[in-house]
Amino acid sequence: MTKTDHDVVIVGAGPVGLATARLLALRGHDVAVVERWPKPYPLPRAVHFDDEIGRVFGSMDLTRQIQGISDPVPDHYEWRNADGEALLRIDWSGRGPNGWPTANFFSQPQLEQVLAGAVEAMPNVTVIRGTEVVTVDEHPGQVVVGVADTAIDTAHAAPPSTVSRTLSARYVIGCDGANSLVRKRMGATMHDQGFFFDWLIVDTIPTDDIVWSPQNWQLCDPARPTTIVSGGPGRRRWEFMRLPGEDPAELGTVERAWELLSPWGRTPANTSLERHAIYTFAARWADRWREGRMMIAGDAAHQMPPFAGQGMCSGLRDAANLVWKLDRVLRRVSPPDLLDTYTSERSVHLQHAIAMSVELGKVICVLDPEQAAQRDARMIAGNADPAVVLPLTARPVLGPGAVRPRGELSGTMSPQFPVAVDDTVGLLDAATGYGALLILAVDRPAADLLDPTLRASLATAEVTALSVASVGSPDLRDCEGAWTAWLSANGVAAVLMRPDHYVFGTAASVDGTASLAAEYISCLSAGVA
């Protein structure tokens, strides 16, 4: 018999829903995931994640599994014009500040297989597939979710309308896509940027030994803007912009897909056509992501064009931000008001990703030859340097919430440089584990510097205090000098990092740690700094 009472019910078993379930279950909470499709969707959708999201996967204890199904980018990402001239080059090679490769490509079915396998193996997670959520009702102390078993197997099947049974939970999280029932039940409305373009997405499996160089690039040809990228190990993706007056039905045929692939040397003799579908790119986000005991994440909360590769990444940032707060609320060590910071923080950060995606789209989606020539001349004159030729957008920083309202680093993602503990060298998260951290730039143990009252306060707030230095006897040895350089460059001696690895705030000297800690503790109790 399926358990009906849970801490959290998650609607939707896509990457964001599964990741949220995994992160909550690792914290010891009882979770149910309800998915309307009886089996995981077998075809590609998302294909990219960055080093920050790699770090989120690492916090799920899935580093080895995710690296096994993803391709790090070995070179740069490039834009070219119709004549093959470089308009933009972005270095995607090497390791990013979060300790993972800067850019990674994957096939979503393989990713979901990893996430589902990890989640379904957990004793405190119940995954219910082939079941449609049809009602969500909040009551004092709980949310009641009405579900109906269904045999949905096509995107055109009508959803059931009769509740066959109910599940109850303290909270429900809608990871149920752009047409989210949970969002509608919350009464949230969408802010729409009015940015709409249709693109044909063609996913393939090449059967020859061709080497793609660069691996990922954008053809900025006004005759047909086209994206050519990895689709994960052994796969390639093409994205073709629909031109004005072009019939979507005709563009979406198998025959037209092969016609568009033909100039790229792709034929049925050397390529398997895995999927072709027309997507309408849009830019919008919900006005609120929490209402009482209901919350939304991922596509239920926002959609964006894919030009910056941040769609799924943004959803997984939602999960990381929400889970550490919900964990505290479920354990009753913080009040429910802390959850209000989820919308205020993530909405501002998310709008940066949308603005960046839209601005890139405005550059890419130029169809007028004269405007394209002007764009090309400007970008070539800028030596294809992204700092010169790309539109400037605001720095990605969390909005107001559980962050110190002053300081250059407040609300930004902290780095994850290697450290050594005894003779073991590894990334910061592997050395410290889950939870908030207070990092001090001193060459002796942090415990030697903090008075007993402060140590007790930090322990109550579940903050681990550690020192880092290249010399002396710190808790963490800065084996590459990267931590020392980063702290020095930012003029800080102490940095307090939240469990989702975002910087709460900093202090210019160790003497400032007491007030820094006090402000963090206050946020955990009241919600907004």
Short mmCIF file of C-alpha atoms in Angstrom, two decimals:
data_model
loop_
_atom_site.label_atom_id
_atom_site.label_comp_id
_atom_site.label_asym_id
_atom_site.label_seq_id
_atom_site.Cartn_x
_atom_site.Cartn_y
_atom_site.Cartn_z
CA MET A 1 0.00 0.00 0.00
CA THR A 2 1.30 3.45 -0.94
CA LYS A 3 2.03 5.74 1.99
CA THR A 4 -0.28 8.76 1.96
CA ASP A 5 1.19 11.12 4.59
CA HIS A 6 4.48 12.89 3.80
CA ASP A 7 6.59 15.87 4.72
CA VAL A 8 6.58 17.07 1.11
CA VAL A 9 4.73 16.12 -2.07
CA ILE A 10 6.53 17.08 -5.28
CA VAL A 11 4.45 17.28 -8.46
CA GLY A 12 6.56 16.31 -11.46
CA ALA A 13 9.50 13.91 -11.91
CA GLY A 14 11.64 15.92 -14.31
CA PRO A 15 15.20 16.91 -13.36
CA VAL A 16 14.06 19.69 -10.99
CA GLY A 17 11.47 17.54 -9.22
CA LEU A 18 13.86 14.61 -8.82
CA ALA A 19 16.70 16.87 -7.67
CA THR A 20 14.44 18.52 -5.08
CA ALA A 21 13.34 15.12 -3.82
CA ARG A 22 16.92 13.89 -3.57
CA LEU A 23 18.12 16.98 -1.69
CA LEU A 24 15.21 16.86 0.78
CA ALA A 25 15.53 13.12 1.35
CA LEU A 26 19.26 13.47 2.05
CA ARG A 27 18.23 15.80 4.87
CA GLY A 28 16.02 13.03 6.28
CA HIS A 29 12.58 14.16 5.10
CA ASP A 30 9.78 11.94 3.81
CA VAL A 31 9.00 12.84 0.19
CA ALA A 32 6.50 11.69 -2.42
CA VAL A 33 7.02 12.47 -6.12
CA VAL A 34 3.89 12.28 -8.29
CA GLU A 35 4.38 12.04 -12.06
CA ARG A 36 1.56 11.81 -14.60
CA TRP A 37 3.55 9.84 -17.17
CA PRO A 38 3.89 6.11 -16.47
CA LYS A 39 7.46 6.02 -17.77
CA PRO A 40 10.23 8.63 -18.03
CA TYR A 41 10.10 10.56 -21.30
CA PRO A 42 12.70 8.87 -23.55
CA LEU A 43 13.73 11.75 -25.86
CA PRO A 44 16.19 14.66 -25.41
CA ARG A 45 15.26 18.15 -24.18
CA ALA A 46 17.82 20.02 -22.01
CA VAL A 47 21.46 19.44 -22.99
CA HIS A 48 23.68 21.83 -20.95
CA PHE A 49 24.73 22.52 -17.38
CA ASP A 50 27.49 24.73 -16.01
CA ASP A 51 30.01 24.28 -13.19
CA GLU A 52 27.65 25.69 -10.57
CA ILE A 53 25.05 23.05 -11.40
CA GLY A 54 27.77 20.41 -11.36
CA ARG A 55 28.34 21.47 -7.77
CA VAL A 56 24.62 21.03 -7.05
CA PHE A 57 24.84 17.49 -8.44
CA GLY A 58 27.83 16.97 -6.17
CA SER A 59 25.73 18.02 -3.17
CA MET A 60 23.38 15.18 -4.13
CA ASP A 61 26.30 12.70 -3.81
CA LEU A 62 26.07 12.02 -7.56
CA THR A 63 29.37 13.38 -8.85
CA ARG A 64 30.62 10.13 -10.34
CA GLN A 65 27.29 9.22 -11.92
CA ILE A 66 26.74 12.65 -13.52
CA GLN A 67 30.28 12.90 -14.83
CA GLY A 68 29.79 9.48 -16.38
CA ILE A 69 26.94 10.67 -18.62
CA SER A 70 28.18 14.19 -19.50
CA ASP A 71 30.73 15.65 -21.91
CA PRO A 72 32.88 18.56 -20.67
CA VAL A 73 33.52 21.15 -23.38
CA PRO A 74 37.19 20.94 -24.45
CA ASP A 75 37.40 24.25 -26.29
CA HIS A 76 35.54 27.49 -26.88
CA TYR A 77 31.98 28.39 -27.82
CA GLU A 78 31.91 30.42 -31.02
CA TRP A 79 29.55 32.56 -33.10
CA ARG A 80 30.25 32.89 -36.82
CA ASN A 81 28.63 34.92 -39.57
CA ALA A 82 27.56 33.62 -42.97
CA ASP A 83 31.12 34.07 -44.30
CA GLY A 84 32.60 31.97 -41.48
CA GLU A 85 34.15 34.95 -39.67
CA ALA A 86 34.28 34.76 -35.87
CA LEU A 87 31.89 37.16 -34.16
CA LEU A 88 32.33 35.81 -30.63
CA ARG A 89 34.58 33.38 -28.78
CA ILE A 90 33.94 32.31 -25.18
CA ASP A 91 36.42 30.00 -23.51
CA TRP A 92 34.46 27.05 -22.14
CA SER A 93 37.47 24.83 -21.51
CA GLY A 94 38.92 23.91 -18.14
CA ARG A 95 37.51 24.02 -14.63
CA GLY A 96 35.14 26.72 -13.43
CA PRO A 97 35.22 28.36 -9.98
CA ASN A 98 32.87 25.68 -8.61
CA GLY A 99 35.40 22.93 -9.25
CA TRP A 100 33.55 21.34 -12.21
CA PRO A 101 34.17 21.78 -15.94
CA THR A 102 32.95 25.20 -17.07
CA ALA A 103 30.39 23.76 -19.51
CA ASN A 104 28.97 20.24 -19.79
CA PHE A 105 26.62 18.62 -22.30
CA PHE A 106 24.35 15.64 -21.65
CA SER A 107 21.24 13.81 -22.85
CA GLN A 108 18.26 14.45 -20.56
CA PRO A 109 16.95 10.87 -20.59
CA GLN A 110 20.32 9.69 -19.26
CA LEU A 111 20.33 12.44 -16.62
CA GLU A 112 16.82 11.55 -15.51
CA GLN A 113 17.79 7.88 -15.33
CA VAL A 114 20.62 8.76 -12.93
CA LEU A 115 18.41 11.01 -10.81
CA ALA A 116 15.46 8.60 -10.78
CA GLY A 117 17.67 5.67 -9.86
CA ALA A 118 19.19 7.59 -6.97
CA VAL A 119 15.83 8.84 -5.72
CA GLU A 120 13.97 5.55 -6.04
CA ALA A 121 16.67 3.77 -4.04
CA MET A 122 16.04 6.02 -1.03
CA PRO A 123 13.76 4.52 1.64
CA ASN A 124 12.20 7.89 2.50
CA VAL A 125 11.10 8.71 -1.09
CA THR A 126 7.99 7.35 -2.79
CA VAL A 127 7.83 7.84 -6.57
CA ILE A 128 4.32 7.43 -8.00
CA ARG A 129 4.22 7.33 -11.81
CA GLY A 130 1.19 7.21 -14.08
CA THR A 131 -0.75 9.35 -11.61
CA GLU A 132 -2.19 12.77 -12.36
CA VAL A 133 -2.53 15.46 -9.68
CA VAL A 134 -5.95 17.01 -10.21
CA THR A 135 -6.53 19.00 -7.02
CA VAL A 136 -4.31 20.81 -4.50
CA ASP A 137 -6.03 22.18 -1.40
CA GLU A 138 -4.40 23.85 1.59
CA HIS A 139 -5.76 23.18 5.07
CA PRO A 140 -4.47 24.18 8.52
CA GLY A 141 -1.15 22.42 8.95
CA GLN A 142 -1.20 20.49 5.69
CA VAL A 143 -1.84 20.35 1.95
CA VAL A 144 -4.14 17.67 0.51
CA VAL A 145 -3.31 16.54 -3.01
CA GLY A 146 -6.00 14.73 -4.98
CA VAL A 147 -4.70 12.30 -7.60
CA ALA A 148 -6.17 10.05 -10.25
CA ASP A 149 -4.44 7.05 -11.79
CA THR A 150 -4.10 7.42 -15.53
CA ALA A 151 -2.65 5.61 -18.49
CA ILE A 152 -1.52 8.80 -20.23
CA ASP A 153 0.94 7.92 -22.97
CA THR A 154 0.62 10.83 -25.41
CA ALA A 155 0.94 14.58 -25.03
CA HIS A 156 -2.61 14.94 -26.38
CA ALA A 157 -4.37 12.72 -23.86
CA ALA A 158 -7.03 14.48 -21.80
CA PRO A 159 -6.14 14.57 -18.08
CA PRO A 160 -8.46 12.78 -15.68
CA SER A 161 -10.81 14.90 -13.59
CA THR A 162 -11.98 12.56 -10.82
CA VAL A 163 -9.98 12.16 -7.64
CA SER A 164 -9.36 8.50 -6.88
CA ARG A 165 -7.32 9.03 -3.71
CA THR A 166 -5.47 11.70 -1.76
CA LEU A 167 -2.02 12.36 -0.38
CA SER A 168 -1.28 14.78 2.43
CA ALA A 169 1.87 16.69 3.18
CA ARG A 170 3.12 19.64 5.16
CA TYR A 171 4.18 21.30 1.89
CA VAL A 172 3.73 20.73 -1.85
CA ILE A 173 6.21 21.81 -4.53
CA GLY A 174 5.04 22.15 -8.12
CA CYS A 175 7.79 21.09 -10.52
CA ASP A 176 5.06 20.45 -13.06
CA GLY A 177 6.16 22.52 -16.03
CA ALA A 178 4.98 25.56 -17.92
CA ASN A 179 1.29 24.67 -17.49
CA SER A 180 1.71 24.08 -13.76
CA LEU A 181 -1.44 23.16 -11.84
CA VAL A 182 0.25 24.14 -8.57
CA ARG A 183 1.03 27.62 -9.93
CA LYS A 184 -2.59 28.04 -11.02
CA ARG A 185 -3.78 26.86 -7.61
CA MET A 186 -1.50 29.46 -6.00
CA GLY A 187 -3.10 32.19 -8.13
CA ALA A 188 0.33 33.31 -9.36
CA THR A 189 0.50 35.30 -12.60
CA MET A 190 3.27 35.38 -15.19
CA HIS A 191 5.35 38.40 -16.19
CA ASP A 192 5.89 38.04 -19.95
CA GLN A 193 8.69 39.80 -21.83
CA GLY A 194 6.95 39.33 -25.18
CA PHE A 195 9.94 37.53 -26.67
CA PHE A 196 8.65 34.75 -28.95
CA PHE A 197 10.52 32.85 -31.65
CA ASP A 198 9.85 29.38 -33.10
CA TRP A 199 12.83 27.07 -33.60
CA LEU A 200 13.02 23.54 -34.95
CA ILE A 201 15.10 21.38 -32.59
CA VAL A 202 16.71 18.37 -34.26
CA ASP A 203 18.51 15.81 -32.09
CA THR A 204 20.71 13.25 -33.84
CA ILE A 205 23.08 10.36 -33.20
CA PRO A 206 25.91 10.45 -35.76
CA THR A 207 27.13 6.99 -36.78
CA ASP A 208 30.39 8.12 -38.40
CA ASP A 209 33.65 9.26 -36.81
CA ILE A 210 33.43 12.96 -37.63
CA VAL A 211 35.24 15.33 -35.25
CA TRP A 212 33.32 18.51 -34.43
CA SER A 213 35.50 21.60 -34.03
CA PRO A 214 34.52 23.81 -32.40
CA GLN A 215 32.25 21.45 -30.57
CA ASN A 216 29.59 24.10 -29.97
CA TRP A 217 28.84 27.12 -32.10
CA GLN A 218 26.21 29.48 -33.46
CA LEU A 219 25.74 30.38 -37.15
CA CYS A 220 24.50 33.98 -37.22
CA ASP A 221 23.30 33.89 -40.82
CA PRO A 222 20.22 36.08 -41.52
CA ALA A 223 19.16 33.49 -44.11
CA ARG A 224 18.63 30.99 -41.26
CA PRO A 225 20.14 31.44 -37.75
CA THR A 226 21.29 27.99 -36.65
CA THR A 227 22.70 26.48 -33.46
CA ILE A 228 25.08 23.50 -33.65
CA VAL A 229 25.99 21.93 -30.30
CA SER A 230 26.66 18.67 -28.52
CA GLY A 231 23.65 16.70 -27.40
CA GLY A 232 25.70 14.78 -24.84
CA PRO A 233 28.10 11.87 -25.40
CA GLY A 234 27.64 10.51 -28.94
CA ARG A 235 24.93 13.02 -29.87
CA ARG A 236 24.59 16.27 -31.86
CA ARG A 237 21.87 18.91 -31.83
CA TRP A 238 20.86 21.41 -34.51
CA GLU A 239 18.42 24.24 -33.87
CA PHE A 240 16.95 26.03 -36.91
CA MET A 241 15.03 29.29 -36.55
CA ARG A 242 11.62 29.35 -38.24
CA LEU A 243 11.55 32.14 -40.84
CA PRO A 244 8.64 34.58 -41.27
CA GLY A 245 5.86 33.03 -43.32
CA GLU A 246 7.24 29.51 -42.94
CA ASP A 247 4.54 26.94 -42.21
CA PRO A 248 5.23 25.34 -38.80
CA ALA A 249 3.52 22.12 -39.88
CA GLU A 250 5.79 21.80 -42.91
CA LEU A 251 8.89 22.79 -40.96
CA GLY A 252 8.15 20.12 -38.38
CA THR A 253 8.18 17.18 -40.81
CA VAL A 254 10.86 14.49 -40.97
CA GLU A 255 11.51 15.36 -44.61
CA ARG A 256 12.21 19.02 -43.78
CA ALA A 257 14.50 18.04 -40.92
CA TRP A 258 16.65 16.00 -43.31
CA GLU A 259 16.65 18.84 -45.86
CA LEU A 260 18.00 21.24 -43.24
CA LEU A 261 20.61 18.72 -42.06
CA SER A 262 21.81 17.95 -45.59
CA PRO A 263 24.12 21.02 -45.96
CA TRP A 264 25.87 19.85 -42.79
CA GLY A 265 26.70 16.48 -44.36
CA ARG A 266 24.09 14.65 -42.32
CA THR A 267 22.09 11.94 -44.08
CA PRO A 268 20.32 8.73 -43.03
CA ALA A 269 23.50 6.92 -44.09
CA ASN A 270 25.61 8.52 -41.33
CA THR A 271 23.06 9.84 -38.82
CA SER A 272 20.13 8.57 -36.80
CA LEU A 273 17.36 11.14 -36.31
CA GLU A 274 16.44 10.87 -32.64
CA ARG A 275 13.94 13.71 -32.29
CA HIS A 276 12.65 16.75 -34.13
CA ALA A 277 10.19 19.23 -32.62
CA ILE A 278 9.28 22.91 -32.91
CA TYR A 279 9.63 24.93 -29.71
CA THR A 280 8.40 28.45 -29.08
CA PHE A 281 11.06 30.24 -27.07
CA ALA A 282 9.56 32.56 -24.46
CA ALA A 283 10.76 34.74 -21.57
CA ARG A 284 8.52 34.91 -18.49
CA TRP A 285 8.41 34.31 -14.75
CA ALA A 286 5.82 34.02 -11.99
CA ASP A 287 5.13 36.97 -9.71
CA ARG A 288 5.42 34.74 -6.63
CA TRP A 289 6.86 31.27 -6.09
CA ARG A 290 5.30 30.54 -2.70
CA GLU A 291 1.77 30.83 -1.37
CA GLY A 292 1.28 29.35 2.10
CA ARG A 293 2.22 25.69 1.91
CA MET A 294 2.49 25.63 -1.89
CA MET A 295 5.64 26.43 -3.88
CA ILE A 296 6.82 26.16 -7.49
CA ALA A 297 10.20 25.58 -9.12
CA GLY A 298 11.71 25.13 -12.57
CA ASP A 299 9.51 25.67 -15.63
CA ALA A 300 6.51 26.08 -13.35
CA ALA A 301 8.13 29.31 -12.10
CA HIS A 302 9.91 30.55 -15.23
CA GLN A 303 10.73 29.93 -18.88
CA MET A 304 13.51 31.44 -20.95
CA PRO A 305 15.11 31.18 -24.40
CA PRO A 306 17.94 28.61 -24.54
CA PHE A 307 20.64 30.94 -25.89
CA ALA A 308 22.54 31.08 -22.58
CA GLY A 309 21.90 27.42 -21.71
CA GLN A 310 20.36 28.38 -18.35
CA GLY A 311 16.85 26.89 -18.43
CA MET A 312 17.39 23.67 -16.48
CA CYS A 313 20.29 25.29 -14.61
CA SER A 314 17.92 27.91 -13.22
CA GLY A 315 15.49 25.21 -12.10
CA LEU A 316 18.23 23.38 -10.20
CA ARG A 317 19.25 26.66 -8.58
CA ASP A 318 15.64 26.93 -7.44
CA ALA A 319 15.90 23.49 -5.85
CA ALA A 320 19.13 24.28 -3.99
CA ASN A 321 17.79 27.61 -2.71
CA LEU A 322 14.45 26.21 -1.58
CA VAL A 323 15.63 22.96 0.00
CA TRP A 324 17.98 24.35 2.65
CA LYS A 325 15.26 26.73 3.84
CA LEU A 326 12.46 24.18 3.72
CA ASP A 327 14.68 21.73 5.59
CA ARG A 328 14.97 24.21 8.47
CA VAL A 329 11.23 24.92 8.45
CA LEU A 330 10.36 21.22 8.41
CA ARG A 331 12.67 20.66 11.37
CA ARG A 332 11.03 23.65 13.09
CA VAL A 333 14.35 25.42 13.68
CA SER A 334 13.26 28.35 11.48
CA PRO A 335 9.80 29.89 11.02
CA PRO A 336 7.83 29.50 7.77
CA ASP A 337 8.58 33.16 7.00
CA LEU A 338 12.06 32.05 5.91
CA LEU A 339 10.38 30.56 2.81
CA ASP A 340 9.34 34.05 1.69
CA THR A 341 12.99 34.68 0.81
CA TYR A 342 12.74 31.98 -1.87
CA THR A 343 10.76 34.25 -4.20
CA SER A 344 12.57 37.47 -3.34
CA GLU A 345 16.02 35.94 -3.86
CA ARG A 346 15.46 33.64 -6.83
CA SER A 347 13.18 35.95 -8.83
CA VAL A 348 15.84 38.66 -9.03
CA HIS A 349 18.61 36.18 -9.85
CA LEU A 350 16.41 34.45 -12.42
CA GLN A 351 15.61 37.70 -14.19
CA HIS A 352 19.33 38.13 -14.86
CA ALA A 353 19.41 34.76 -16.64
CA ILE A 354 16.31 35.68 -18.66
CA ALA A 355 17.68 39.12 -19.56
CA MET A 356 20.96 37.57 -20.69
CA SER A 357 19.15 34.94 -22.77
CA VAL A 358 16.91 37.54 -24.41
CA GLU A 359 19.80 39.88 -25.21
CA LEU A 360 21.75 37.04 -26.79
CA GLY A 361 18.65 36.11 -28.75
CA LYS A 362 18.29 39.65 -30.06
CA VAL A 363 21.81 39.41 -31.47
CA ILE A 364 21.37 35.92 -32.89
CA CYS A 365 17.85 36.24 -34.35
CA VAL A 366 18.65 39.01 -36.84
CA LEU A 367 17.03 38.31 -40.23
CA ASP A 368 17.61 41.62 -41.98
CA PRO A 369 20.84 41.38 -44.08
CA GLU A 370 21.74 45.04 -43.56
CA GLN A 371 21.28 44.83 -39.79
CA ALA A 372 23.26 41.59 -39.77
CA ALA A 373 26.12 43.25 -41.67
CA GLN A 374 26.21 46.07 -39.12
CA ARG A 375 26.19 43.55 -36.27
CA ASP A 376 28.99 41.54 -37.89
CA ALA A 377 31.16 44.61 -38.43
CA ARG A 378 30.74 45.68 -34.80
CA MET A 379 31.56 42.24 -33.39
CA ILE A 380 34.53 41.67 -35.71
CA ALA A 381 35.90 45.09 -34.78
CA GLY A 382 35.63 43.98 -31.15
CA ASN A 383 37.89 40.98 -31.89
CA ALA A 384 35.08 38.57 -30.92
CA ASP A 385 35.80 39.42 -27.26
CA PRO A 386 32.65 38.76 -25.19
CA ALA A 387 33.52 41.60 -22.81
CA VAL A 388 33.42 43.99 -25.78
CA VAL A 389 30.78 42.64 -28.18
CA LEU A 390 28.08 41.17 -25.92
CA PRO A 391 25.31 43.27 -24.37
CA LEU A 392 26.02 44.02 -20.73
CA THR A 393 23.53 42.73 -18.19
CA ALA A 394 23.39 43.00 -14.40
CA ARG A 395 25.59 40.76 -12.31
CA PRO A 396 23.77 37.58 -11.20
CA VAL A 397 23.12 38.31 -7.52
CA LEU A 398 20.33 37.08 -5.26
CA GLY A 399 17.59 39.53 -4.44
CA PRO A 400 16.78 40.65 -0.87
CA GLY A 401 16.36 37.81 1.57
CA ALA A 402 18.65 35.70 3.72
CA VAL A 403 21.70 37.65 2.59
CA ARG A 404 23.57 40.50 4.20
CA PRO A 405 22.28 43.64 2.47
CA ARG A 406 25.75 45.09 2.04
CA GLY A 407 28.99 43.79 0.61
CA GLU A 408 30.21 43.09 -2.92
CA LEU A 409 30.05 39.31 -2.47
CA SER A 410 26.69 39.11 -0.66
CA GLY A 411 24.25 37.03 -2.69
CA THR A 412 26.84 35.66 -5.12
CA MET A 413 27.88 32.03 -5.54
CA SER A 414 30.96 31.16 -3.51
CA PRO A 415 33.84 29.35 -5.23
CA GLN A 416 34.98 25.83 -4.49
CA PHE A 417 38.76 25.65 -4.70
CA PRO A 418 40.79 22.60 -3.63
CA VAL A 419 41.84 22.23 0.00
CA ALA A 420 43.83 19.65 1.92
CA VAL A 421 42.84 18.08 5.22
CA ASP A 422 45.73 16.07 6.62
CA ASP A 423 47.03 14.32 3.49
CA THR A 424 43.75 14.29 1.57
CA VAL A 425 43.26 16.86 -1.18
CA GLY A 426 39.82 17.58 -2.59
CA LEU A 427 37.27 20.26 -3.33
CA LEU A 428 35.83 22.28 -0.44
CA ASP A 429 32.43 20.55 -0.31
CA ALA A 430 34.00 17.10 -0.09
CA ALA A 431 36.12 18.27 2.83
CA THR A 432 33.36 20.05 4.76
CA GLY A 433 30.11 18.28 3.89
CA TYR A 434 26.65 19.85 3.83
CA GLY A 435 25.79 22.97 5.79
CA ALA A 436 26.67 26.60 6.32
CA LEU A 437 30.36 27.53 6.57
CA LEU A 438 32.28 30.38 8.10
CA ILE A 439 35.67 30.52 6.36
CA LEU A 440 38.41 32.54 8.07
CA ALA A 441 41.64 33.62 6.39
CA VAL A 442 43.97 32.72 9.25
CA ASP A 443 46.87 30.29 9.62
CA ARG A 444 45.70 28.52 12.78
CA PRO A 445 42.53 26.62 13.75
CA ALA A 446 39.37 28.72 13.77
CA ALA A 447 38.48 27.42 17.23
CA ASP A 448 41.55 29.20 18.60
CA LEU A 449 40.20 32.58 17.46
CA LEU A 450 36.53 32.43 18.34
CA ASP A 451 35.34 32.97 21.89
CA PRO A 452 33.10 30.33 23.49
CA THR A 453 29.94 32.44 23.15
CA LEU A 454 30.43 32.89 19.41
CA ARG A 455 31.28 29.22 18.94
CA ALA A 456 28.06 28.28 20.74
CA SER A 457 26.00 30.66 18.62
CA LEU A 458 27.49 29.25 15.42
CA ALA A 459 26.80 25.71 16.56
CA THR A 460 23.18 26.59 17.30
CA ALA A 461 22.85 28.06 13.79
CA GLU A 462 24.49 24.93 12.34
CA VAL A 463 27.47 26.90 11.00
CA THR A 464 30.86 25.19 10.82
CA ALA A 465 33.80 27.59 11.33
CA LEU A 466 37.04 26.67 9.55
CA SER A 467 40.26 28.47 8.75
CA VAL A 468 42.10 28.33 5.43
CA ALA A 469 45.70 29.32 4.65
CA SER A 470 48.70 28.19 2.65
CA VAL A 471 51.02 28.12 5.68
CA GLY A 472 50.80 27.42 9.39
CA SER A 473 48.27 25.03 10.87
CA PRO A 474 44.84 26.00 9.52
CA ASP A 475 41.85 23.65 9.48
CA LEU A 476 42.04 23.61 5.67
CA ARG A 477 45.34 23.96 3.81
CA ASP A 478 45.10 26.14 0.72
CA CYS A 479 47.07 23.72 -1.45
CA GLU A 480 46.85 25.76 -4.67
CA GLY A 481 46.78 29.24 -3.16
CA ALA A 482 43.43 29.91 -4.82
CA TRP A 483 41.53 30.59 -1.60
CA THR A 484 44.17 33.01 -0.33
CA ALA A 485 44.17 34.85 -3.66
CA TRP A 486 40.35 35.05 -3.80
CA LEU A 487 39.97 36.31 -0.23
CA SER A 488 42.76 38.83 -0.71
CA ALA A 489 41.41 40.09 -4.04
CA ASN A 490 38.03 40.74 -2.42
CA GLY A 491 39.50 42.35 0.68
CA VAL A 492 37.84 39.98 3.14
CA ALA A 493 39.11 37.92 6.06
CA ALA A 494 35.87 36.05 6.75
CA VAL A 495 33.09 34.79 4.50
CA LEU A 496 29.87 33.12 5.65
CA MET A 497 28.43 30.69 3.09
CA ARG A 498 24.89 29.33 3.28
CA PRO A 499 24.12 25.61 2.77
CA ASP A 500 23.36 26.32 -0.92
CA HIS A 501 26.90 27.76 -1.24
CA TYR A 502 25.74 31.34 -1.81
CA VAL A 503 27.56 33.99 0.18
CA PHE A 504 25.51 35.39 3.06
CA GLY A 505 28.08 38.08 3.78
CA THR A 506 31.70 38.88 4.53
CA ALA A 507 33.86 40.70 7.06
CA ALA A 508 37.01 42.66 6.36
CA SER A 509 38.65 41.33 9.50
CA VAL A 510 38.25 38.40 11.84
CA ASP A 511 36.96 40.87 14.44
CA GLY A 512 33.85 41.32 12.29
CA THR A 513 32.77 37.69 12.47
CA ALA A 514 30.61 38.14 15.57
CA SER A 515 28.33 40.71 13.91
CA LEU A 516 28.33 38.70 10.67
CA ALA A 517 27.20 35.58 12.52
CA ALA A 518 24.59 37.53 14.50
CA GLU A 519 23.02 38.86 11.28
CA TYR A 520 22.89 35.37 9.77
CA ILE A 521 21.25 33.96 12.88
CA SER A 522 18.72 36.79 12.81
CA CYS A 523 17.85 35.97 9.19
CA LEU A 524 17.23 32.34 10.07
CA SER A 525 14.73 33.48 12.68
CA ALA A 526 13.01 36.32 10.84
CA GLY A 527 13.51 35.46 7.16
CA VAL A 528 14.63 38.71 5.52
CA ALA A 529 17.77 40.60 6.45
#
